[in-house]
């Protein structure tokens, strides 16, 4: 149990996707195939790194939707947000200058993670 706690801490404090990948390989070597909960933990850690990179302070996500809180000066094109709001006004709404609300059904953690990846990738400058 102690070894797993140390590994979980290492996952949470990984500095980049490469370090996460190395940890994943290490855990598979030690414990065999990873349970879905651990796979989700790796994906959430990658999502956290991506969010930090583009200037997102906090993400709250549940089965009916959620909210993203941006830093004061996010590394996101305002046009990307405007386009998102215009194309999907029923799914996305601004809630003040630094919050974006989203509302779509996402009953499983895996679907929530996938939806958040898709959303964050819309903010990345192409």
Tab-separated table of C-alpha atoms in Angstrom:
chain	number	residue	atom	x	y	z
A	1	UNK	CA	0.000	0.000	0.000
A	2	UNK	CA	2.834	2.412	0.870
A	3	UNK	CA	4.489	1.850	-2.528
A	4	UNK	CA	1.242	2.618	-4.334
A	5	UNK	CA	0.776	5.850	-2.362
A	6	UNK	CA	4.259	6.942	-3.389
A	7	UNK	CA	3.450	6.136	-7.033
A	8	UNK	CA	0.149	8.043	-6.838
A	9	UNK	CA	2.012	11.068	-5.459
A	10	UNK	CA	4.511	10.818	-8.301
A	11	UNK	CA	1.626	10.785	-10.800
A	12	UNK	CA	0.055	13.863	-9.211
A	13	UNK	CA	3.368	15.758	-9.270
A	14	UNK	CA	4.551	14.759	-12.757
A	15	UNK	CA	5.926	17.730	-14.698
A	16	UNK	CA	5.024	16.592	-18.229
A	17	UNK	CA	3.373	13.884	-20.335
A	18	UNK	CA	6.686	12.067	-20.816
A	19	UNK	CA	7.130	11.656	-17.063
A	20	UNK	CA	3.547	10.373	-16.798
A	21	UNK	CA	4.202	7.859	-19.551
A	22	UNK	CA	7.332	6.591	-17.786
A	23	UNK	CA	5.389	6.180	-14.553
A	24	UNK	CA	2.641	4.307	-16.359
A	25	UNK	CA	5.175	1.880	-17.838
A	26	UNK	CA	6.766	1.442	-14.409
A	27	UNK	CA	3.408	0.654	-12.806
A	28	UNK	CA	2.481	-1.843	-15.531
A	29	UNK	CA	5.846	-3.552	-15.045
A	30	UNK	CA	5.264	-3.786	-11.296
A	31	UNK	CA	1.548	-4.528	-11.072
A	32	UNK	CA	0.392	-5.699	-14.505
A	33	UNK	CA	-2.512	-4.166	-16.379
A	34	UNK	CA	-3.813	-1.051	-14.682
A	35	UNK	CA	-7.402	-0.846	-13.414
A	36	UNK	CA	-9.630	1.786	-15.008
A	37	UNK	CA	-9.427	4.027	-11.928
A	38	UNK	CA	-5.635	4.257	-12.270
A	39	UNK	CA	-5.909	4.881	-16.024
A	40	UNK	CA	-8.325	7.710	-15.202
A	41	UNK	CA	-5.811	9.118	-12.719
A	42	UNK	CA	-3.154	9.256	-15.445
A	43	UNK	CA	-5.570	10.913	-17.865
A	44	UNK	CA	-6.638	13.456	-15.251
A	45	UNK	CA	-2.997	14.269	-14.565
A	46	UNK	CA	-2.402	14.854	-18.280
A	47	UNK	CA	-5.528	16.997	-18.401
A	48	UNK	CA	-4.240	19.026	-15.446
A	49	UNK	CA	-0.935	19.666	-17.247
A	50	UNK	CA	-2.782	20.782	-20.378
A	51	UNK	CA	-5.080	23.058	-18.362
A	52	UNK	CA	-2.113	24.703	-16.639
A	53	UNK	CA	-0.379	25.217	-19.966
A	54	UNK	CA	-3.309	27.106	-21.468
A	55	UNK	CA	-4.105	29.148	-18.364
A	56	UNK	CA	-6.941	27.347	-16.648
A	57	UNK	CA	-7.051	27.766	-12.899
A	58	UNK	CA	-9.773	25.240	-12.039
A	59	UNK	CA	-12.127	22.721	-13.648
A	60	UNK	CA	-15.241	21.338	-12.006
A	61	UNK	CA	-17.031	18.602	-13.922
A	62	UNK	CA	-19.961	16.374	-13.066
A	63	UNK	CA	-22.527	14.179	-14.769
A	64	UNK	CA	-24.599	17.164	-16.020
A	65	UNK	CA	-21.780	19.545	-16.979
A	66	UNK	CA	-19.443	21.831	-15.153
A	67	UNK	CA	-17.390	24.984	-15.113
A	68	UNK	CA	-13.928	26.160	-16.124
A	69	UNK	CA	-12.203	29.022	-14.341
A	70	UNK	CA	-9.517	30.785	-16.346
A	71	UNK	CA	-6.500	32.653	-15.000
A	72	UNK	CA	-6.525	36.431	-15.471
A	73	UNK	CA	-4.478	36.154	-18.690
A	74	UNK	CA	-5.056	32.694	-20.180
A	75	UNK	CA	-3.088	31.478	-23.181
A	76	UNK	CA	-6.324	31.110	-25.154
A	77	UNK	CA	-7.539	32.901	-28.214
A	78	UNK	CA	-10.650	34.978	-27.394
A	79	UNK	CA	-11.878	34.041	-30.871
A	80	UNK	CA	-11.871	30.373	-29.876
A	81	UNK	CA	-14.178	31.091	-26.942
A	82	UNK	CA	-16.448	33.348	-28.996
A	83	UNK	CA	-16.690	30.706	-31.726
A	84	UNK	CA	-17.513	28.031	-29.145
A	85	UNK	CA	-20.274	30.192	-27.648
A	86	UNK	CA	-21.746	31.070	-31.039
A	87	UNK	CA	-21.761	27.511	-32.369
A	88	UNK	CA	-23.149	25.932	-29.192
A	89	UNK	CA	-25.103	28.518	-27.167
A	90	UNK	CA	-27.140	25.818	-25.398
A	91	UNK	CA	-24.024	23.967	-24.227
A	92	UNK	CA	-21.658	26.812	-23.307
A	93	UNK	CA	-22.189	30.072	-21.448
A	94	UNK	CA	-19.854	32.675	-20.007
A	95	UNK	CA	-20.350	33.268	-16.323
A	96	UNK	CA	-18.412	36.469	-15.731
A	97	UNK	CA	-15.086	37.309	-17.341
A	98	UNK	CA	-13.184	34.238	-16.109
A	99	UNK	CA	-15.740	31.396	-15.988
A	100	UNK	CA	-17.146	29.208	-18.736
A	101	UNK	CA	-20.057	26.925	-17.928
A	102	UNK	CA	-20.767	23.818	-19.977
A	103	UNK	CA	-23.819	21.593	-19.803
A	104	UNK	CA	-23.859	18.204	-21.401
A	105	UNK	CA	-24.678	14.745	-20.091
A	106	UNK	CA	-21.543	12.821	-19.177
A	107	UNK	CA	-22.469	9.982	-16.832
A	108	UNK	CA	-19.071	8.264	-16.551
A	109	UNK	CA	-15.642	9.546	-15.489
A	110	UNK	CA	-14.208	8.324	-18.792
A	111	UNK	CA	-16.719	10.392	-20.775
A	112	UNK	CA	-16.065	13.456	-18.593
A	113	UNK	CA	-12.327	13.170	-19.233
A	114	UNK	CA	-12.870	12.728	-22.980
A	115	UNK	CA	-15.222	15.739	-23.140
A	116	UNK	CA	-12.766	17.908	-21.222
A	117	UNK	CA	-9.902	16.927	-23.541
A	118	UNK	CA	-12.051	17.828	-26.540
A	119	UNK	CA	-13.025	21.148	-24.980
A	120	UNK	CA	-9.505	22.136	-23.954
A	121	UNK	CA	-8.159	21.230	-27.378
A	122	UNK	CA	-10.587	23.765	-28.881
A	123	UNK	CA	-8.753	26.463	-26.914
A	124	UNK	CA	-5.287	25.558	-28.173
A	125	UNK	CA	-4.004	27.804	-30.945
A	126	UNK	CA	-3.653	25.842	-34.146
